[in-house]
Coordinates of C-alpha atoms in Angstrom, one line a residue:
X405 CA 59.1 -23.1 45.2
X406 CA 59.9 -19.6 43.7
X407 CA 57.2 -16.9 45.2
X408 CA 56.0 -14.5 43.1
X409 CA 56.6 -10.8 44.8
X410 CA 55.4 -9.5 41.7
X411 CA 52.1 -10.5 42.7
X412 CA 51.6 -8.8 45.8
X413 CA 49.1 -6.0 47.3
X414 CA 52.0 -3.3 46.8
X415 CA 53.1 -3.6 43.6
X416 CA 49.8 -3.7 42.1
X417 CA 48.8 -0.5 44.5
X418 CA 51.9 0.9 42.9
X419 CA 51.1 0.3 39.5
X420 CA 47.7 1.4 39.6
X421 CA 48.7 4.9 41.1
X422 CA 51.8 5.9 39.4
X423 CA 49.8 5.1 35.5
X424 CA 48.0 7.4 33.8
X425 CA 45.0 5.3 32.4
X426 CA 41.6 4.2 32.8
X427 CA 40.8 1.0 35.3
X428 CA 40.1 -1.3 32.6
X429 CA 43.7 0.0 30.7
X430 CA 45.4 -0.5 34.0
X431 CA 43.3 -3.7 35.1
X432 CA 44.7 -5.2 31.9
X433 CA 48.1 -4.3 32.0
X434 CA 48.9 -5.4 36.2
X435 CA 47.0 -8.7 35.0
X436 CA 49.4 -8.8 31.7
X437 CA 52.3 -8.1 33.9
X438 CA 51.3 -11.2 36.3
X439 CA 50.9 -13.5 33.9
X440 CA 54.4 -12.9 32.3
X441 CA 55.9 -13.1 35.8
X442 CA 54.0 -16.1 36.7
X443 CA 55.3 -18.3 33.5
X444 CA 59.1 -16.7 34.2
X445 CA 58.9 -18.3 37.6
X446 CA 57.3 -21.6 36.7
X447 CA 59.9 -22.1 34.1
X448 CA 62.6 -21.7 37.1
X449 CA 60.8 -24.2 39.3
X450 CA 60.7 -26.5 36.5
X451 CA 64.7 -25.8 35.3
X452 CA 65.5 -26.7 39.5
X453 CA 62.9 -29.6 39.4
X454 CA 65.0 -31.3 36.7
X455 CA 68.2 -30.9 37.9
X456 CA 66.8 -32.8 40.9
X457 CA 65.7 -35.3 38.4
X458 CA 68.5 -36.1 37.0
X459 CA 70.8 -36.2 40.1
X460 CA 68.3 -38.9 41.7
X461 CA 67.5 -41.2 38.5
X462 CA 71.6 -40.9 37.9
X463 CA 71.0 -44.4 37.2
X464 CA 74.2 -45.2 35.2
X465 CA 76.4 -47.0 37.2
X466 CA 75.6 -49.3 40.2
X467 CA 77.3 -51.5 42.8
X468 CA 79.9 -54.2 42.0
X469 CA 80.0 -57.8 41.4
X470 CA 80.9 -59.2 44.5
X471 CA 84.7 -60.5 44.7
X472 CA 83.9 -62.9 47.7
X473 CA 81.7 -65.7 47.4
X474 CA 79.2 -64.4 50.2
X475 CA 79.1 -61.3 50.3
X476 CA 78.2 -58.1 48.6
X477 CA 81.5 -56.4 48.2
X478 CA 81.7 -52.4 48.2
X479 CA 84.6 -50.2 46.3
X480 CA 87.3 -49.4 48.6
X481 CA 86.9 -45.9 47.1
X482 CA 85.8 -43.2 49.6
X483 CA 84.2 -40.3 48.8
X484 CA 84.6 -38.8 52.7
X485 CA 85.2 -39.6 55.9
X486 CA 84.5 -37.4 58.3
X487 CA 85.6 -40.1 61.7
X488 CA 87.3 -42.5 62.2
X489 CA 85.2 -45.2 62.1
X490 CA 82.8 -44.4 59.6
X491 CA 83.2 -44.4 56.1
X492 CA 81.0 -42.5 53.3
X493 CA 80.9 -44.5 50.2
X494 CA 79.8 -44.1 46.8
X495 CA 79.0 -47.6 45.3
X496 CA 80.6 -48.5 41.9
X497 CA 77.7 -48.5 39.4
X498 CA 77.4 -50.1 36.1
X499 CA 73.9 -49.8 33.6
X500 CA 70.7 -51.8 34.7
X501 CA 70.3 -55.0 33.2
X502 CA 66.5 -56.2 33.2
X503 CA 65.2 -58.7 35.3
X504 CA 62.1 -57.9 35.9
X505 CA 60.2 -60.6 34.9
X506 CA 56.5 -59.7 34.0
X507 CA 53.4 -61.3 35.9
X508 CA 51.3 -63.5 34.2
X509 CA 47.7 -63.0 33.5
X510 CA 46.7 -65.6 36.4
X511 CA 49.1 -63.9 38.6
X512 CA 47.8 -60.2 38.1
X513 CA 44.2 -61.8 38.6
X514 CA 45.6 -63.2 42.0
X515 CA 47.1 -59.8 42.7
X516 CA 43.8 -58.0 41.6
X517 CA 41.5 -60.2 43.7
X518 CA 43.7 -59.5 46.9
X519 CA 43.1 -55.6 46.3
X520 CA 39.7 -55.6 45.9
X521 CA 39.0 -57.5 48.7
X522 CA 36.4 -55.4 50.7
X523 CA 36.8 -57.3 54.4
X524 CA 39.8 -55.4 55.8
X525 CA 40.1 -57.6 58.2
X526 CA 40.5 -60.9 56.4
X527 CA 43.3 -63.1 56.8
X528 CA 44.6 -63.6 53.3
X529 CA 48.0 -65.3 54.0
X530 CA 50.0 -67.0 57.3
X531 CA 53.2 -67.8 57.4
X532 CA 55.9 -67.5 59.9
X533 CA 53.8 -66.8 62.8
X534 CA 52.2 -63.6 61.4
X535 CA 49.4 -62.9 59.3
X536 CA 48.7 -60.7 56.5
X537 CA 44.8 -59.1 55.9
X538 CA 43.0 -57.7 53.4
X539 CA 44.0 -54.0 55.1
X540 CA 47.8 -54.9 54.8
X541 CA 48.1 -55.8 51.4
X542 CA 46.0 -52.3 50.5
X543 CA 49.2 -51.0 52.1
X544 CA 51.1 -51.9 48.7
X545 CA 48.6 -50.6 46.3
X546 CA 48.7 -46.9 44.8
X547 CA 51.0 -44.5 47.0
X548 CA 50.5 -46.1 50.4
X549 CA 52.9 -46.5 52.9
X550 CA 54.0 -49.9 54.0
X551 CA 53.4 -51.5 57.3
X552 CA 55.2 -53.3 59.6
X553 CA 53.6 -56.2 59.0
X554 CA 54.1 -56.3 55.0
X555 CA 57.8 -55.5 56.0
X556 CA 57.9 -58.4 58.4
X557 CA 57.0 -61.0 56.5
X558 CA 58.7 -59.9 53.3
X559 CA 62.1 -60.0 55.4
X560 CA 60.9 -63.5 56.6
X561 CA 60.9 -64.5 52.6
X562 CA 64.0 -63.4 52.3
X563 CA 65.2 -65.8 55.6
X564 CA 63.7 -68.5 54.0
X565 CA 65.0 -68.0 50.6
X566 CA 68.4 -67.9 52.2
X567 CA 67.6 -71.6 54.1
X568 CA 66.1 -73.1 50.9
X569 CA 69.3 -72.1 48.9
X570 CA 72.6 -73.6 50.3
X571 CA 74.3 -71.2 47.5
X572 CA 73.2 -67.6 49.6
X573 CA 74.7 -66.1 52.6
X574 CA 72.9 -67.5 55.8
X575 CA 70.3 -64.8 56.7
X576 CA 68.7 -63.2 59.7
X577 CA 66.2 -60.6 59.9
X578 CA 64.9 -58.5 63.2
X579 CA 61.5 -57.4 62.9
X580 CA 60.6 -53.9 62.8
X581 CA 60.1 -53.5 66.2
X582 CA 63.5 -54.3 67.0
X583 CA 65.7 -51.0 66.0
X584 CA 63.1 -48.5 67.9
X585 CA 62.9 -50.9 70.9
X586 CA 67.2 -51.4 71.4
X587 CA 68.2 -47.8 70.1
X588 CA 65.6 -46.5 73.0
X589 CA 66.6 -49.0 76.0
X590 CA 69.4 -50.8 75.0
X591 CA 70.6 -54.6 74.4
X592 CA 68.5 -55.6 78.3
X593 CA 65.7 -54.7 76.7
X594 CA 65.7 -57.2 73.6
X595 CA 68.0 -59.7 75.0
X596 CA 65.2 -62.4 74.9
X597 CA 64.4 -61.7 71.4
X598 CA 67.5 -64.0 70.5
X599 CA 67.2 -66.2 72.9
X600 CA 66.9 -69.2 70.7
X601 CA 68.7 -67.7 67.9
X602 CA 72.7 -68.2 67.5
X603 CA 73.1 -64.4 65.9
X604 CA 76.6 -64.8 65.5
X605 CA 76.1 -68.4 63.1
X606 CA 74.7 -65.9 60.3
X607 CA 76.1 -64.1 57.5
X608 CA 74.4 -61.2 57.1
X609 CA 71.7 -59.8 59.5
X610 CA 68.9 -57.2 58.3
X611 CA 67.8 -54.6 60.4
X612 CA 64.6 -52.8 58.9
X613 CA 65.0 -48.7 60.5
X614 CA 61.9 -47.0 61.3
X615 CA 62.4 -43.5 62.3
X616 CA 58.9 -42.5 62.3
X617 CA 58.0 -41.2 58.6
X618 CA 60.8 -42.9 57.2
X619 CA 62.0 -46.5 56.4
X620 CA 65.7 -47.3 56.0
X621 CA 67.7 -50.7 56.4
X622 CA 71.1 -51.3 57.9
X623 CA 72.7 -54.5 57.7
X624 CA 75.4 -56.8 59.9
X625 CA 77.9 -58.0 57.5
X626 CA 80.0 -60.6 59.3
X627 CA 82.0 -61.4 56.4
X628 CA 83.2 -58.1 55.8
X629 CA 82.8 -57.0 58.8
X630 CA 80.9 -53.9 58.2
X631 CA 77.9 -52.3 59.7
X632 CA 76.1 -50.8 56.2
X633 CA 73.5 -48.5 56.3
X634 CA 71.4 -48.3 53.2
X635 CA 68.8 -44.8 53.1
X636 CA 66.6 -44.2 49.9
X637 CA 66.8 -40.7 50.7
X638 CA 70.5 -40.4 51.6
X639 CA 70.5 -39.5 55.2
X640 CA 73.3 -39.9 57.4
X641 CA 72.3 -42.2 60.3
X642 CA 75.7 -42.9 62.5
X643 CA 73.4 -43.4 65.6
X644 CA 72.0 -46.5 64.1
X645 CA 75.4 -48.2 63.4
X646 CA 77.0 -47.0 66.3
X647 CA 73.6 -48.9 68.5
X648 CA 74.2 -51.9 66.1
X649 CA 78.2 -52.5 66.9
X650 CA 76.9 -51.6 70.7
X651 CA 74.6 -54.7 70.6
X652 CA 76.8 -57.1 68.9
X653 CA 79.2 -56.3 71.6
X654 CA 76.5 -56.9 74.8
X655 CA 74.8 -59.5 72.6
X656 CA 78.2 -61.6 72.3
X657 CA 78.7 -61.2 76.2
X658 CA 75.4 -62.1 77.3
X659 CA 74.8 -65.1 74.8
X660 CA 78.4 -66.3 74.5
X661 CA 80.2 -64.9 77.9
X662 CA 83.0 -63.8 75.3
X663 CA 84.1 -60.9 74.3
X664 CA 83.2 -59.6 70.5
X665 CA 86.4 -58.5 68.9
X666 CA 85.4 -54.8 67.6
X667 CA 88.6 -54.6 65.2
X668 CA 88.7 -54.6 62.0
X669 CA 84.8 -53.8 62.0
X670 CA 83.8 -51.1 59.8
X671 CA 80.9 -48.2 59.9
X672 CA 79.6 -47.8 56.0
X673 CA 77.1 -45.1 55.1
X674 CA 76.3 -46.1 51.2
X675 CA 75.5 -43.0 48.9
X676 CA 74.7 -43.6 45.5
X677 CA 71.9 -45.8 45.8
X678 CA 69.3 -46.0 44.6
X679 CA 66.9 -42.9 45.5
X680 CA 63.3 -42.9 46.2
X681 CA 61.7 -39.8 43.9
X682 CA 58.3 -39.6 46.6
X683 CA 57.5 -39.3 49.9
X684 CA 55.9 -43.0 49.8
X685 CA 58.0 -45.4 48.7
X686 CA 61.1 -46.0 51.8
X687 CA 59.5 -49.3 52.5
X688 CA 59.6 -50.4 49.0
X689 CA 63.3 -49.3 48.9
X690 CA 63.9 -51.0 52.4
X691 CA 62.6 -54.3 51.0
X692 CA 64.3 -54.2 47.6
X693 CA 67.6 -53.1 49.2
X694 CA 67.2 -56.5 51.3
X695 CA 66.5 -58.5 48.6
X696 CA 69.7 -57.2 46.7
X697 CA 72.2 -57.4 49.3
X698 CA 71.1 -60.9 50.1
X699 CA 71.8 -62.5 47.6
X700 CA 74.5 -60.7 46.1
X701 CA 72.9 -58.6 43.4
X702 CA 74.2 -55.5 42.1
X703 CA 71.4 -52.3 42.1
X704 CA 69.5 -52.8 38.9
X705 CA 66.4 -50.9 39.9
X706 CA 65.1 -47.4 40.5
X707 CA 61.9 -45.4 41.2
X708 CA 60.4 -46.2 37.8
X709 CA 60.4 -50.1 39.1
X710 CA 58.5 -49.4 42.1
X711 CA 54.5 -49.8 40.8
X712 CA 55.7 -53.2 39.4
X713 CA 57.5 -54.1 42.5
X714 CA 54.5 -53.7 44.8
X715 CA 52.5 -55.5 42.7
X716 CA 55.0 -58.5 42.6
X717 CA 55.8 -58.4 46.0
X718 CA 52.1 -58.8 47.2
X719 CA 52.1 -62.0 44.6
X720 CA 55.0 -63.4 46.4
X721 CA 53.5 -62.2 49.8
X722 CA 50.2 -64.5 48.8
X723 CA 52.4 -67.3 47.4
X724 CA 54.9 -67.1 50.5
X725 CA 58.1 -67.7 48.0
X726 CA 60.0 -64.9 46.3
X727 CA 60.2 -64.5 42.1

């Protein structure tokens, strides 16, 4: 924000000294002289705020029809590359088309009901060994940050959306808990939350990236082989992809007794993404980013979409099956 030296102590000390006029003349004139300086510098915080604007909503182009039948496929155009084995790239982007179907009247009544449920602590949905109360579907409404639980079982839709249609790329999601839990204490500590899971039969794996204030996704793309890494306010998180391709590695010898074959795998930081335009909406972004990828969708949203989103996605939260 611009600050206003104009303003301070000294200058008006200096003024008021240096004129030749009575208090109320001069009282008038510092406080004209304020006012003038005040507006100048508003309308240069509001010239810089809308450059920002349009650099986040550049909404115009967005990521490419897949060429492979399973997988989200990413331009082979680089915009940097600052190793070896990671690669900044800027998605190909093409206008939004809508599909954002509208709720019904008996939908927005289901979704009203759940936010004005007063008992924080009631169960209003279980499904795949979790449960989601009154207090976590709050999280959705207004401004308010998503929790892990929300996050959980959305990524649990999106499993099950993947196992209901033969069509999508086989899908597996860690929980929230995972990413903090492995990038702290490696693969020994998490090596029995797979231990009836076959990671290596999927197509993609989600990764939901908490880093404290801030919700990200990466992704495990054994089709293309790539390690992607998807931030709603562009940050550049190697660490997490570098942990991810050191897992795979200890997770193939300690489930398999085989080797993993790190050739020909691939480090992708996306940029030109969509971008979140508040501090509150990274989980939103993390969801929808999972959604997208997973079934092979180009980018069609932005921060505009987000109050509809939340409102939808605690509809298909209630209703256990995505829209």
């Amino acid at each position: 924000m611009t600050t206003l030296p104009i303003l301070n102590k000294d200058f008006v000390k200096e003024v008021w000294t240096k004129t030749e006029m009575d208090e109320k003349s001069r009282e008038v004139m510092v406080t004209q002289i304020q006012l003038d300086e005040y507006k100048k510098c508003r309308m240069d915080d509001e010239e810089l705020v809308s450059r920002r604007m349009k650099r986040l909503l550049n909404i115009t182009r967005r990521l490419p029809v897949p060429n492979e039948e399973h997988y989200l496929h990413i331009s082979d155009q680089e915009e940097e590359e600052d190793d070896d084995d990671v690669k900044i790239i800027d998605g190909v982007f093409e206008e939004a088309v809508d599909e954002f179907p509208e709720l019904s009247a008996n939908q927005e009544s289901e979704v009203n009901r759940a936010l004005k449920c007063m008992n924080a602590s009631k169960v209003l949905v279980e499904g795949f060994r979790l449960q989601i109360t009154s207090k976590d579907i709050s999280t959705l409404a207004g401004l308010n940050w998503l929790n892990d639980e929300v996050i959980n079982f959305y990524m649990s839709l999106i499993v099950e959306r993947s196992q209901l249609d033969t069509s999508l790329p086989p899908v597996y999601a860690f929980n929230t808990f995972f990413y903090p839990k492995v990038a702290a204490d490696g693969h020994k500590s998490v090596r029995r939350w797979t231990k009836n899971v076959d990671l290596f039969g999927h197509g993609l794996i989600l990764v939901p990236v908490h880093l404290g204030v801030h919700w990200c996704l990466a992704v495990i793309d054994f089709y293309k082989k790539e390690l992607q890494y998807y931030d709603s306010m562009g940050g550049d998180n190697r660490k997490c992809l570098d942990v991810l391709l050191t897992y795979l590695v200890d997770e193939m010898n300690d489930k398999k007794q085989e080797k993993f074959d790190t050739s020909g795998w691939v480090k992708i930081l996306l940029k030109d993404i969509p971008q979140q335009m508040n501090g509150s909406d990274c989980g939103m972004f993390a969801c929808k980013f999972a959604e997208y990828v997973t079934r092979r969708a180009k980018f069609t949203f932005n921060q505009s979409h987000m109050p509809y989103f939340r409102r939808r996605m605690i509809y298909e939260i209630l209703t256990k099956k995505l829209m």
